[in-house]
Coordinates of C-alpha atoms and ligand atoms in Angstrom, one line a residue:
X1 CA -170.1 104.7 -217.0
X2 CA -172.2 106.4 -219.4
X3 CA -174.1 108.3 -216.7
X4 CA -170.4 110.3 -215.5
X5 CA -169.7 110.9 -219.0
X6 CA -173.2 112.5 -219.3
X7 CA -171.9 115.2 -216.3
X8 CA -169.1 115.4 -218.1
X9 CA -170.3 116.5 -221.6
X10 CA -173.4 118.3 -221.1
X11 CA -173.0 119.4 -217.4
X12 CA -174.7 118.5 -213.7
X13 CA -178.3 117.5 -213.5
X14 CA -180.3 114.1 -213.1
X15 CA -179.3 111.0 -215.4
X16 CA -181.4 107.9 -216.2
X17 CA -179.7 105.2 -218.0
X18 CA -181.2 102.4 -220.2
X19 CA -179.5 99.2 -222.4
X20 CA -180.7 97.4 -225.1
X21 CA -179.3 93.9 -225.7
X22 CA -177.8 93.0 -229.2
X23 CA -178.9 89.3 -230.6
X24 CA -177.4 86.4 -231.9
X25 CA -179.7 84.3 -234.0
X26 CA -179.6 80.7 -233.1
X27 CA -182.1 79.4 -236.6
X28 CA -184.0 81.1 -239.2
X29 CA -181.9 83.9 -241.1
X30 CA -183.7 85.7 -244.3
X31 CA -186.9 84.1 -243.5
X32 CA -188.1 87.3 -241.3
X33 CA -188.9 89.7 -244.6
X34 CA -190.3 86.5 -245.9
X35 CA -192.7 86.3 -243.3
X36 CA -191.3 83.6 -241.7
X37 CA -190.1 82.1 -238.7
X38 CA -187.1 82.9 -236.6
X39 CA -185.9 81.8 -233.3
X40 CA -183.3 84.8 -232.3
X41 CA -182.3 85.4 -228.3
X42 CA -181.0 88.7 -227.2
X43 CA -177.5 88.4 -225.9
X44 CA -175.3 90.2 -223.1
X45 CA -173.5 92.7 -225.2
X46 CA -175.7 95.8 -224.8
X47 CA -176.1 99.9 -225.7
X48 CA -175.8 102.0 -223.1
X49 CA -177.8 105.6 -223.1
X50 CA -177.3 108.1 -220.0
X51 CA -179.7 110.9 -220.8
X52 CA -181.8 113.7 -219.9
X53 CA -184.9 115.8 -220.9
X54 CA -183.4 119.1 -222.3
X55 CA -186.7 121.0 -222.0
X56 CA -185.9 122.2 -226.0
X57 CA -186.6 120.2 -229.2
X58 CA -182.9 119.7 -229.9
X59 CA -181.4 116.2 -229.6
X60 CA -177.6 116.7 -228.7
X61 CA -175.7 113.1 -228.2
X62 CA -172.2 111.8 -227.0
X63 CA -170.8 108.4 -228.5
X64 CA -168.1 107.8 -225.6
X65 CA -166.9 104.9 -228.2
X66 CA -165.8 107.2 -230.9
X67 CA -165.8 110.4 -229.1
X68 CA -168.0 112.1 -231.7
X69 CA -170.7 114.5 -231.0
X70 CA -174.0 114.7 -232.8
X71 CA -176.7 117.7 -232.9
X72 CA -179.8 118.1 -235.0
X73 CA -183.6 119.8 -234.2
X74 CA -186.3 117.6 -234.2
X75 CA -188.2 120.6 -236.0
X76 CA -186.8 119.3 -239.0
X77 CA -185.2 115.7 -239.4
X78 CA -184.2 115.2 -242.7
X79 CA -183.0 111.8 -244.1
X80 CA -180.4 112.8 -246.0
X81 CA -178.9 114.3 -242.9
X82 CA -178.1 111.8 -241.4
X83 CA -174.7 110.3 -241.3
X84 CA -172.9 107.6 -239.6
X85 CA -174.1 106.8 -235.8
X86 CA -176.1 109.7 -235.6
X87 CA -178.3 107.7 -238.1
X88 CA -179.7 106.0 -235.4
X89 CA -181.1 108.3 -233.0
X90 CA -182.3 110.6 -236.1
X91 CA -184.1 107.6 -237.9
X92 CA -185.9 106.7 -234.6
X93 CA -186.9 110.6 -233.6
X94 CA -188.2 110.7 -237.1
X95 CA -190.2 106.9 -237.5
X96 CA -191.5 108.3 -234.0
X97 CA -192.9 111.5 -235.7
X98 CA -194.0 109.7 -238.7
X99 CA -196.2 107.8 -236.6
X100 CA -197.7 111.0 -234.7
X101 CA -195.9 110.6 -231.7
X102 CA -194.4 114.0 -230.2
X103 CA -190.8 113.7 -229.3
X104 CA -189.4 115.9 -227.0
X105 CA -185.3 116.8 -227.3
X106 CA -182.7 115.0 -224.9
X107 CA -179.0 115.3 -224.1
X108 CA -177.5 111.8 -224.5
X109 CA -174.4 109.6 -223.8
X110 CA -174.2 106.5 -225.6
X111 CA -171.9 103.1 -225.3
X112 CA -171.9 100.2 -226.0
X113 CA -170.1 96.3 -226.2
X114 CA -172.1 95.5 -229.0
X115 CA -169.5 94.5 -231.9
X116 CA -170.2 96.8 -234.8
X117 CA -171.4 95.4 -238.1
X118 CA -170.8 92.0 -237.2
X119 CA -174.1 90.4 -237.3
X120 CA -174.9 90.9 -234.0
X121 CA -177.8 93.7 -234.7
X122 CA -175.7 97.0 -232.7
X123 CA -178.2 98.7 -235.1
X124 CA -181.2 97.1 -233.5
X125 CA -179.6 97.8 -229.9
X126 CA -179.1 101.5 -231.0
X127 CA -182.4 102.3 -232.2
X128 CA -184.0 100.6 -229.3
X129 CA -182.1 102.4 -226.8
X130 CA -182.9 105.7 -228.2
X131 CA -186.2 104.6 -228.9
X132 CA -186.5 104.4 -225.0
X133 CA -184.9 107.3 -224.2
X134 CA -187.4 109.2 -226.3
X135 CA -190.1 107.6 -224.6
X136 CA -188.6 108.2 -221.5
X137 CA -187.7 112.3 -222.2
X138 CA -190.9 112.6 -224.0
X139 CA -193.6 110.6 -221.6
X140 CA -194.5 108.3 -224.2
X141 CA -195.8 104.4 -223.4
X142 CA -195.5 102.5 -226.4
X143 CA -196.7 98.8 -226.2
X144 CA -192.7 97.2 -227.3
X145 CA -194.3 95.3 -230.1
X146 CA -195.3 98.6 -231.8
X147 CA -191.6 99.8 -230.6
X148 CA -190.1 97.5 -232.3
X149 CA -191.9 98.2 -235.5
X150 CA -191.0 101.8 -234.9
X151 CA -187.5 100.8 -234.6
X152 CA -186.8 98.9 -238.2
X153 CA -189.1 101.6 -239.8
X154 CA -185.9 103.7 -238.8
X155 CA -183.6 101.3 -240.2
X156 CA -185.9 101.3 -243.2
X157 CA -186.6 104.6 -244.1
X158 CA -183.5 106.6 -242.7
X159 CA -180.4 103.7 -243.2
X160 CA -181.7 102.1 -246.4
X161 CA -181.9 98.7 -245.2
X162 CA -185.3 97.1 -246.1
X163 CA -184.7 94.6 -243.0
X164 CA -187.8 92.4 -241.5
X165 CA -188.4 93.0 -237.7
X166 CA -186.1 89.8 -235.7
X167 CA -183.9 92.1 -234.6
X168 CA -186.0 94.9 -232.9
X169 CA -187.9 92.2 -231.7
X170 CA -184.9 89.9 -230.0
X171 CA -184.1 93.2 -228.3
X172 CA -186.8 94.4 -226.9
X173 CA -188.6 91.0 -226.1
X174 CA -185.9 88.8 -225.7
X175 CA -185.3 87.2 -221.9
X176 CA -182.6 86.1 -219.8
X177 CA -182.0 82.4 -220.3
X178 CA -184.1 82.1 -223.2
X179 CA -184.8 82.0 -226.8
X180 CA -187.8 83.5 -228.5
X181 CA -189.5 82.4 -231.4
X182 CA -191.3 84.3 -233.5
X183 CA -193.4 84.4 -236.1
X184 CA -193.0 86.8 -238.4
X185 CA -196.4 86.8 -240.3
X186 CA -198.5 87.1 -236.8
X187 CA -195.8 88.3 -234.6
X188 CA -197.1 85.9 -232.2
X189 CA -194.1 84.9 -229.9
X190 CA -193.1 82.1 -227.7
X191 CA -190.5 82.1 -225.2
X192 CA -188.1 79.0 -225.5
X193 CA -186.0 78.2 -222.4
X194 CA -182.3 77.9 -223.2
X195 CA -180.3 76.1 -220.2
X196 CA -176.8 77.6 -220.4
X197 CA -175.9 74.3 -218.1
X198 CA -176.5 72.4 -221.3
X199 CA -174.5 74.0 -223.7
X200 CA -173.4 77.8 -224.4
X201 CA -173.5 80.1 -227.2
X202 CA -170.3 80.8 -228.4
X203 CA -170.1 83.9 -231.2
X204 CA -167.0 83.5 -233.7
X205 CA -166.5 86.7 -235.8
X206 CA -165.0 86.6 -239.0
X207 CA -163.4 90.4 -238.3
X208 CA -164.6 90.7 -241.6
X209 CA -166.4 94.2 -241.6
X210 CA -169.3 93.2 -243.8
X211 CA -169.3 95.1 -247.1
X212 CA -172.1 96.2 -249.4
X213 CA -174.5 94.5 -247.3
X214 CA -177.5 96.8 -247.8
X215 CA -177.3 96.2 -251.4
X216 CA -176.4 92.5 -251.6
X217 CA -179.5 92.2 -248.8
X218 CA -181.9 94.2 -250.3
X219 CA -181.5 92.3 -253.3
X220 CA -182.1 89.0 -251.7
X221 CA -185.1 90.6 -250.6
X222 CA -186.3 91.1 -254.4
X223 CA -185.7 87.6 -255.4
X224 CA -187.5 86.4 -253.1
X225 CA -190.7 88.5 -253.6
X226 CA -190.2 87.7 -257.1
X227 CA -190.0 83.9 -256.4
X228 CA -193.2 84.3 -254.3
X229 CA -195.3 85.8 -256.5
X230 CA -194.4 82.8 -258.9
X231 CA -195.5 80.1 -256.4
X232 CA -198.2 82.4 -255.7
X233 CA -200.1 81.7 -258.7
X234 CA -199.9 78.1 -258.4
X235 CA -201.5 78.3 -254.5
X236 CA -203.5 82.1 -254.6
X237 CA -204.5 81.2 -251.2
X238 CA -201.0 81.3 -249.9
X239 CA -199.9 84.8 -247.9
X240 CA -196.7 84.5 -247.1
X241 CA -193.4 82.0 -247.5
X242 CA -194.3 80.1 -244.2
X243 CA -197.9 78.5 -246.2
X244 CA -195.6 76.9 -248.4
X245 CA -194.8 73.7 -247.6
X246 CA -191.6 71.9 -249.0
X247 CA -193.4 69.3 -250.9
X248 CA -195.7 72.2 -252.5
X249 CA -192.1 74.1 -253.2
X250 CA -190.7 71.1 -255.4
X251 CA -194.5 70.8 -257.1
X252 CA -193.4 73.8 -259.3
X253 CA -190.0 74.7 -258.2
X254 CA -189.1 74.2 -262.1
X255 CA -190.9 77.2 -263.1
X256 CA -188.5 79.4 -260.9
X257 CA -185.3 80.3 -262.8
X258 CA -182.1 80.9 -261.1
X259 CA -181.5 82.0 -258.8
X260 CA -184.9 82.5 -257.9
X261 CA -185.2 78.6 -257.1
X262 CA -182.8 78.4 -254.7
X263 CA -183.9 81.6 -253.1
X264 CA -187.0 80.1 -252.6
X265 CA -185.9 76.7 -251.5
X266 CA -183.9 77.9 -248.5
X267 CA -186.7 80.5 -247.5
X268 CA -189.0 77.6 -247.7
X269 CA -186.7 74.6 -245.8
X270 CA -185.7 77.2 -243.4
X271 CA -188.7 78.0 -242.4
X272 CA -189.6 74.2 -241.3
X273 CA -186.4 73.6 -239.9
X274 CA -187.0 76.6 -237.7
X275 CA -190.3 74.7 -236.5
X276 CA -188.7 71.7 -235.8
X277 CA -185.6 73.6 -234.2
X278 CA -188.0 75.4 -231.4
X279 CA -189.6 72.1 -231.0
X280 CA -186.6 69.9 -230.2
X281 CA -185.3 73.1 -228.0
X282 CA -188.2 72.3 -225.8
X283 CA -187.2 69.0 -225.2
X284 CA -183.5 69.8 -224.6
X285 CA -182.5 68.0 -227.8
X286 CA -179.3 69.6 -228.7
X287 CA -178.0 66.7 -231.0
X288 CA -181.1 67.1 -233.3
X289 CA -181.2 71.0 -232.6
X290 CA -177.6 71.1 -233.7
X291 CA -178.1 69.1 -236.6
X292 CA -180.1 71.9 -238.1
X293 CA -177.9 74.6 -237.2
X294 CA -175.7 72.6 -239.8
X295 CA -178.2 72.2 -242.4
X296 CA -179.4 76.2 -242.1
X297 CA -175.6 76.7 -243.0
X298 CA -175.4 74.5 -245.4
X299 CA -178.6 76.2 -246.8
X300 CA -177.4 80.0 -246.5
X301 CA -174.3 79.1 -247.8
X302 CA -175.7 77.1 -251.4
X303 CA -179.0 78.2 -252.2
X304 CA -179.5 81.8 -250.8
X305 CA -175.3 82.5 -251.1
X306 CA -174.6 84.7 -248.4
X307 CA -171.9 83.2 -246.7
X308 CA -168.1 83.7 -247.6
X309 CA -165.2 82.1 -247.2
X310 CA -164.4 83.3 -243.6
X311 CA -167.7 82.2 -242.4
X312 CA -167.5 78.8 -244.1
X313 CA -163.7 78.3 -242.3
X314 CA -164.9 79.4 -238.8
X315 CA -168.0 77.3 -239.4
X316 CA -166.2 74.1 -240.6
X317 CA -163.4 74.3 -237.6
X318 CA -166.2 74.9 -234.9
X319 CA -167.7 71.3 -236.6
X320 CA -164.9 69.5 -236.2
X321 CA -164.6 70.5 -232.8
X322 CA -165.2 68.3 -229.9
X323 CA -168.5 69.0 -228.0
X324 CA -170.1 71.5 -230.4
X325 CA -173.9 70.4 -231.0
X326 CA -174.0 72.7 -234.0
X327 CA -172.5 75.9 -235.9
X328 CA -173.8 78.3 -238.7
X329 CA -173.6 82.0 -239.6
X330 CA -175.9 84.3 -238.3
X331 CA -177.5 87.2 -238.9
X332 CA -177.4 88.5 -242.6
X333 CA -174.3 87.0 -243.6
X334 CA -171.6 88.5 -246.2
X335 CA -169.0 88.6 -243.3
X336 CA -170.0 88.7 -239.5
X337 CA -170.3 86.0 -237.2
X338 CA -170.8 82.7 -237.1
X339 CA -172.9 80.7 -233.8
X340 CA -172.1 77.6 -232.2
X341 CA -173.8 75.8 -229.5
X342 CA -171.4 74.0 -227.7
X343 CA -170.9 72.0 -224.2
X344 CA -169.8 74.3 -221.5
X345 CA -166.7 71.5 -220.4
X346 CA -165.4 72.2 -223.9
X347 CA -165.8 76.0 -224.5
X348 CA -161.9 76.3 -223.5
X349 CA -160.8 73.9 -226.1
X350 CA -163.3 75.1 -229.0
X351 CA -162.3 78.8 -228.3
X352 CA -158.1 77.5 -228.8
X353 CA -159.1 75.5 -231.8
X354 CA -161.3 78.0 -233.5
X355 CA -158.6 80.6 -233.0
X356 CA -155.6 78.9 -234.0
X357 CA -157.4 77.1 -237.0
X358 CA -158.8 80.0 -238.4
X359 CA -155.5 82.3 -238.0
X360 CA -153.4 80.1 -239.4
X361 CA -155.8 80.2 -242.8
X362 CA -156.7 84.3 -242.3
X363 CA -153.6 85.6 -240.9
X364 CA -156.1 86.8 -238.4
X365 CA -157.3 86.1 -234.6
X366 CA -161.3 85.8 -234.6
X367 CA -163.5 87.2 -232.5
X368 CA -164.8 85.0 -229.6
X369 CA -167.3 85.5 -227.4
X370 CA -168.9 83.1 -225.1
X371 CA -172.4 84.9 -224.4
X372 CA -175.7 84.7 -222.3
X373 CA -179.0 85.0 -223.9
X374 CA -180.4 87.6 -221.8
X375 CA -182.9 90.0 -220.9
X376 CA -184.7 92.5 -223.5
X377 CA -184.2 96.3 -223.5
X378 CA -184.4 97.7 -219.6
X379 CA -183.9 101.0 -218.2
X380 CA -181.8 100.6 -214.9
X381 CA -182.5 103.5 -212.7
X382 CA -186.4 103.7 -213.3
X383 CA -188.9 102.0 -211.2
X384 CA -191.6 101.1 -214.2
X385 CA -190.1 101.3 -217.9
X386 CA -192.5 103.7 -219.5
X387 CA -193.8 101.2 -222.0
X388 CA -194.4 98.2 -220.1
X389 CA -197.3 99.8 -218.0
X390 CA -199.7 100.2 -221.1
X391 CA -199.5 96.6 -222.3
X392 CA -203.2 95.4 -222.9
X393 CA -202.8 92.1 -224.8
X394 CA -202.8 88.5 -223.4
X395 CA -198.7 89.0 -223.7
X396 CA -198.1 91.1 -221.3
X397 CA -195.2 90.8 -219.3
X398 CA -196.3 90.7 -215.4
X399 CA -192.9 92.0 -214.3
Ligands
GLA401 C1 -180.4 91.3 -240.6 C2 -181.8 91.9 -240.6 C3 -182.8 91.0 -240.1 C4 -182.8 89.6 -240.8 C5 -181.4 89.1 -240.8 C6 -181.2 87.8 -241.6 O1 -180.0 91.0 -239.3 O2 -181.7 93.1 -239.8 O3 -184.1 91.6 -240.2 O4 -183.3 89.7 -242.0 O5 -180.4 90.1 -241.3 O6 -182.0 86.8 -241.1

């Protein structure tokens, strides 16, 4: 419990506790920075933060994980000071002061299930956490959608990785039993229920700690602005990936060189197959929904090349496996995990298969976890989360 190890570390007094959820992402990977579509859930691996109000404007943390101890002064956060975890709570005390918001310092436990740099957005589920604790210590109410923006401005300016906003998102607006698409233009949401009864989410991770990511990513990220602006001046009136229809793409997809094309191609079929996806989720049609799981690997993997050889093995044994509607890699690829949706009467055989196959290729076990989509962020010991209460808009969560 991180709420003893808080006692423990920084002494006697009262503790509050929140978790953020990390994600899985069922459709729709690289379209977010494109301004696409995306149809994430939050999962039931979560950060946990015991904390407390320290009444001075120093931030002094616990990671019960790695048993590691971070300090710094919120009188002067400092990018390049940040290192490792610590990263995390820095980036969010500073996005928070970069958009005028005074922070007030905290004494902090943090743990967490979340596996590390396996797709699964532990980043995400670290910066929200904090992101509520500050709120919490420092009597903020944020509306979650400008949390969440808070959030990957942290991961922007303080880790380096130019991601889109699914992630912070999935975390903080994600709920149980369901799957939430988003729009990533509008950041209009819609809730899509996901009946565990029908089939379960089943993560299989590679093991393989995913390597130069940032850079490999942020590149992606180029090509694809660079592609844009190309179809751009065929259609000016087009703002963003998701006005681009396929038939438009292939109109002028000979002026894009490579590999801008295919950059382009899978933003632009991914984006539609993330429409239809959400769609036949609504109608409880896993053959079809499973069907473009498959075709957003095949997509990843051949025209925006960020899957690997790992992924492509797990990926390929959870197809051939009996009772799986559909399997892909997810998240930003280069390692990580792989998702597939299969029936529950099957889970037992899939998770044998899957392991044996793909050890007897790597030499090592995978990762599998049979998970929940689940709620967003909560705080447990709080009657009213801070940020819930000063919700205006027509989204607003009535609980
Ligand atoms: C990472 C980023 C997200 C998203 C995915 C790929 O998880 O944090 O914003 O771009 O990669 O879909």
């Amino acid at each position: 419990m991180p709420g003893q190890k808080l006692i423990e570390a920084f002494g006697a007094g009262p503790v509050s506790v929140v978790r953020a959820p990390g994600r899985v992402n069922l459709i729709g990977d690289h379209t977010d920075y494109n301004g696409g579509y995306v149809l994430p859930a939050a999962v039931d691996r979560e950060v946990r933060i015991a904390f407390r109000p320290s009444g001075d404007a120093r931030v002094e943390m616990l990671s019960a994980d790695f048993d590691e101890r971070a300090a710094f002064d919120l009188g002067g956060i400092a990018r390049d000071q940040a290192q490792g975890w610590a990263k995390y709570p820095m980036g969010v005390a500073g996005a928070l002061q970069a958009e005028k918001y005074p922070v007030a310092g905290m004494r902090a436990v943090l743990r967490g299930n979340v596996p590390i740099g396996a797709g699964l957005s532990s980043s995400a589920a670290i910066e929200v956490a904090c992101a509520l604790a500050f709120c919490s210590v420092s009597g903020l109410k944020i509306r979650r959608e400008k949390l969440a923006r808070i959030c990957q401005r942290a991961e922007n300016e303080f880790v380096g990785m130019q991601c889109g906003i699914m992630d912070q998102y999935a975390c903080l607006l994600g709920r149980k039993d369901c799957a939430l698409f988003l729009d990533c233009t509008t950041l209009e949401t819609e809730l899509v229920p996901l009946d565990e009864r029908g089939a379960k989410i089943v993560i299989c991770d590679t093991r393989l700690k995913r390597q130069l990511v940032n850079s490999a990513y942020n590149r992606r990220r180029e090509e694809c602005e660079e592609a844009f602006m190309v179809l751009k001046r065929h259609f000016p009136q087009v703002k963003s990936y998701k006005d681009i229809s396929i038939p438009m793409f292939h109109a002028y997809a000979h002026d894009l060189p490579d590999p801008l094309g295919k950059r382009a191609q899978h933003v632009v079929t991914e984006n539609a197959r993330v429409v239809q996806a959400a769609r036949l989720l609504k109608k409880v049609d896993l053959i079809g929904f499973g069907a473009l799981m498959d075709a957003s690997h095949d997509s990843l993997r051949n025209d925006f090349e960020v899957s690997c050889r790992e992924l492509d093995l797990l990926v390929g044994i959870a197809r051939e496996s009996e009772g799986v509607f559909g399997g892909r890699m997810t998240g930003a690829g280069f390692g990580g995990c792989a998702v597939a949706l299969v029936r529950p009467d099957c889970v037992a055989a899939f998770t044998a298969k899957t392991s044996e196959g793909y050890k007897a290729e790597t030499g090592t076990a995978p990762g599998i976890y049979v998970v929940r989509a689940s709620e967003g962020a909560t705080f447990e010991n709080e009657e009213q989360p801070t940020d819930r209460s000063d919700r205006s808009d027509q989204s607003d969560r009535t609980d």
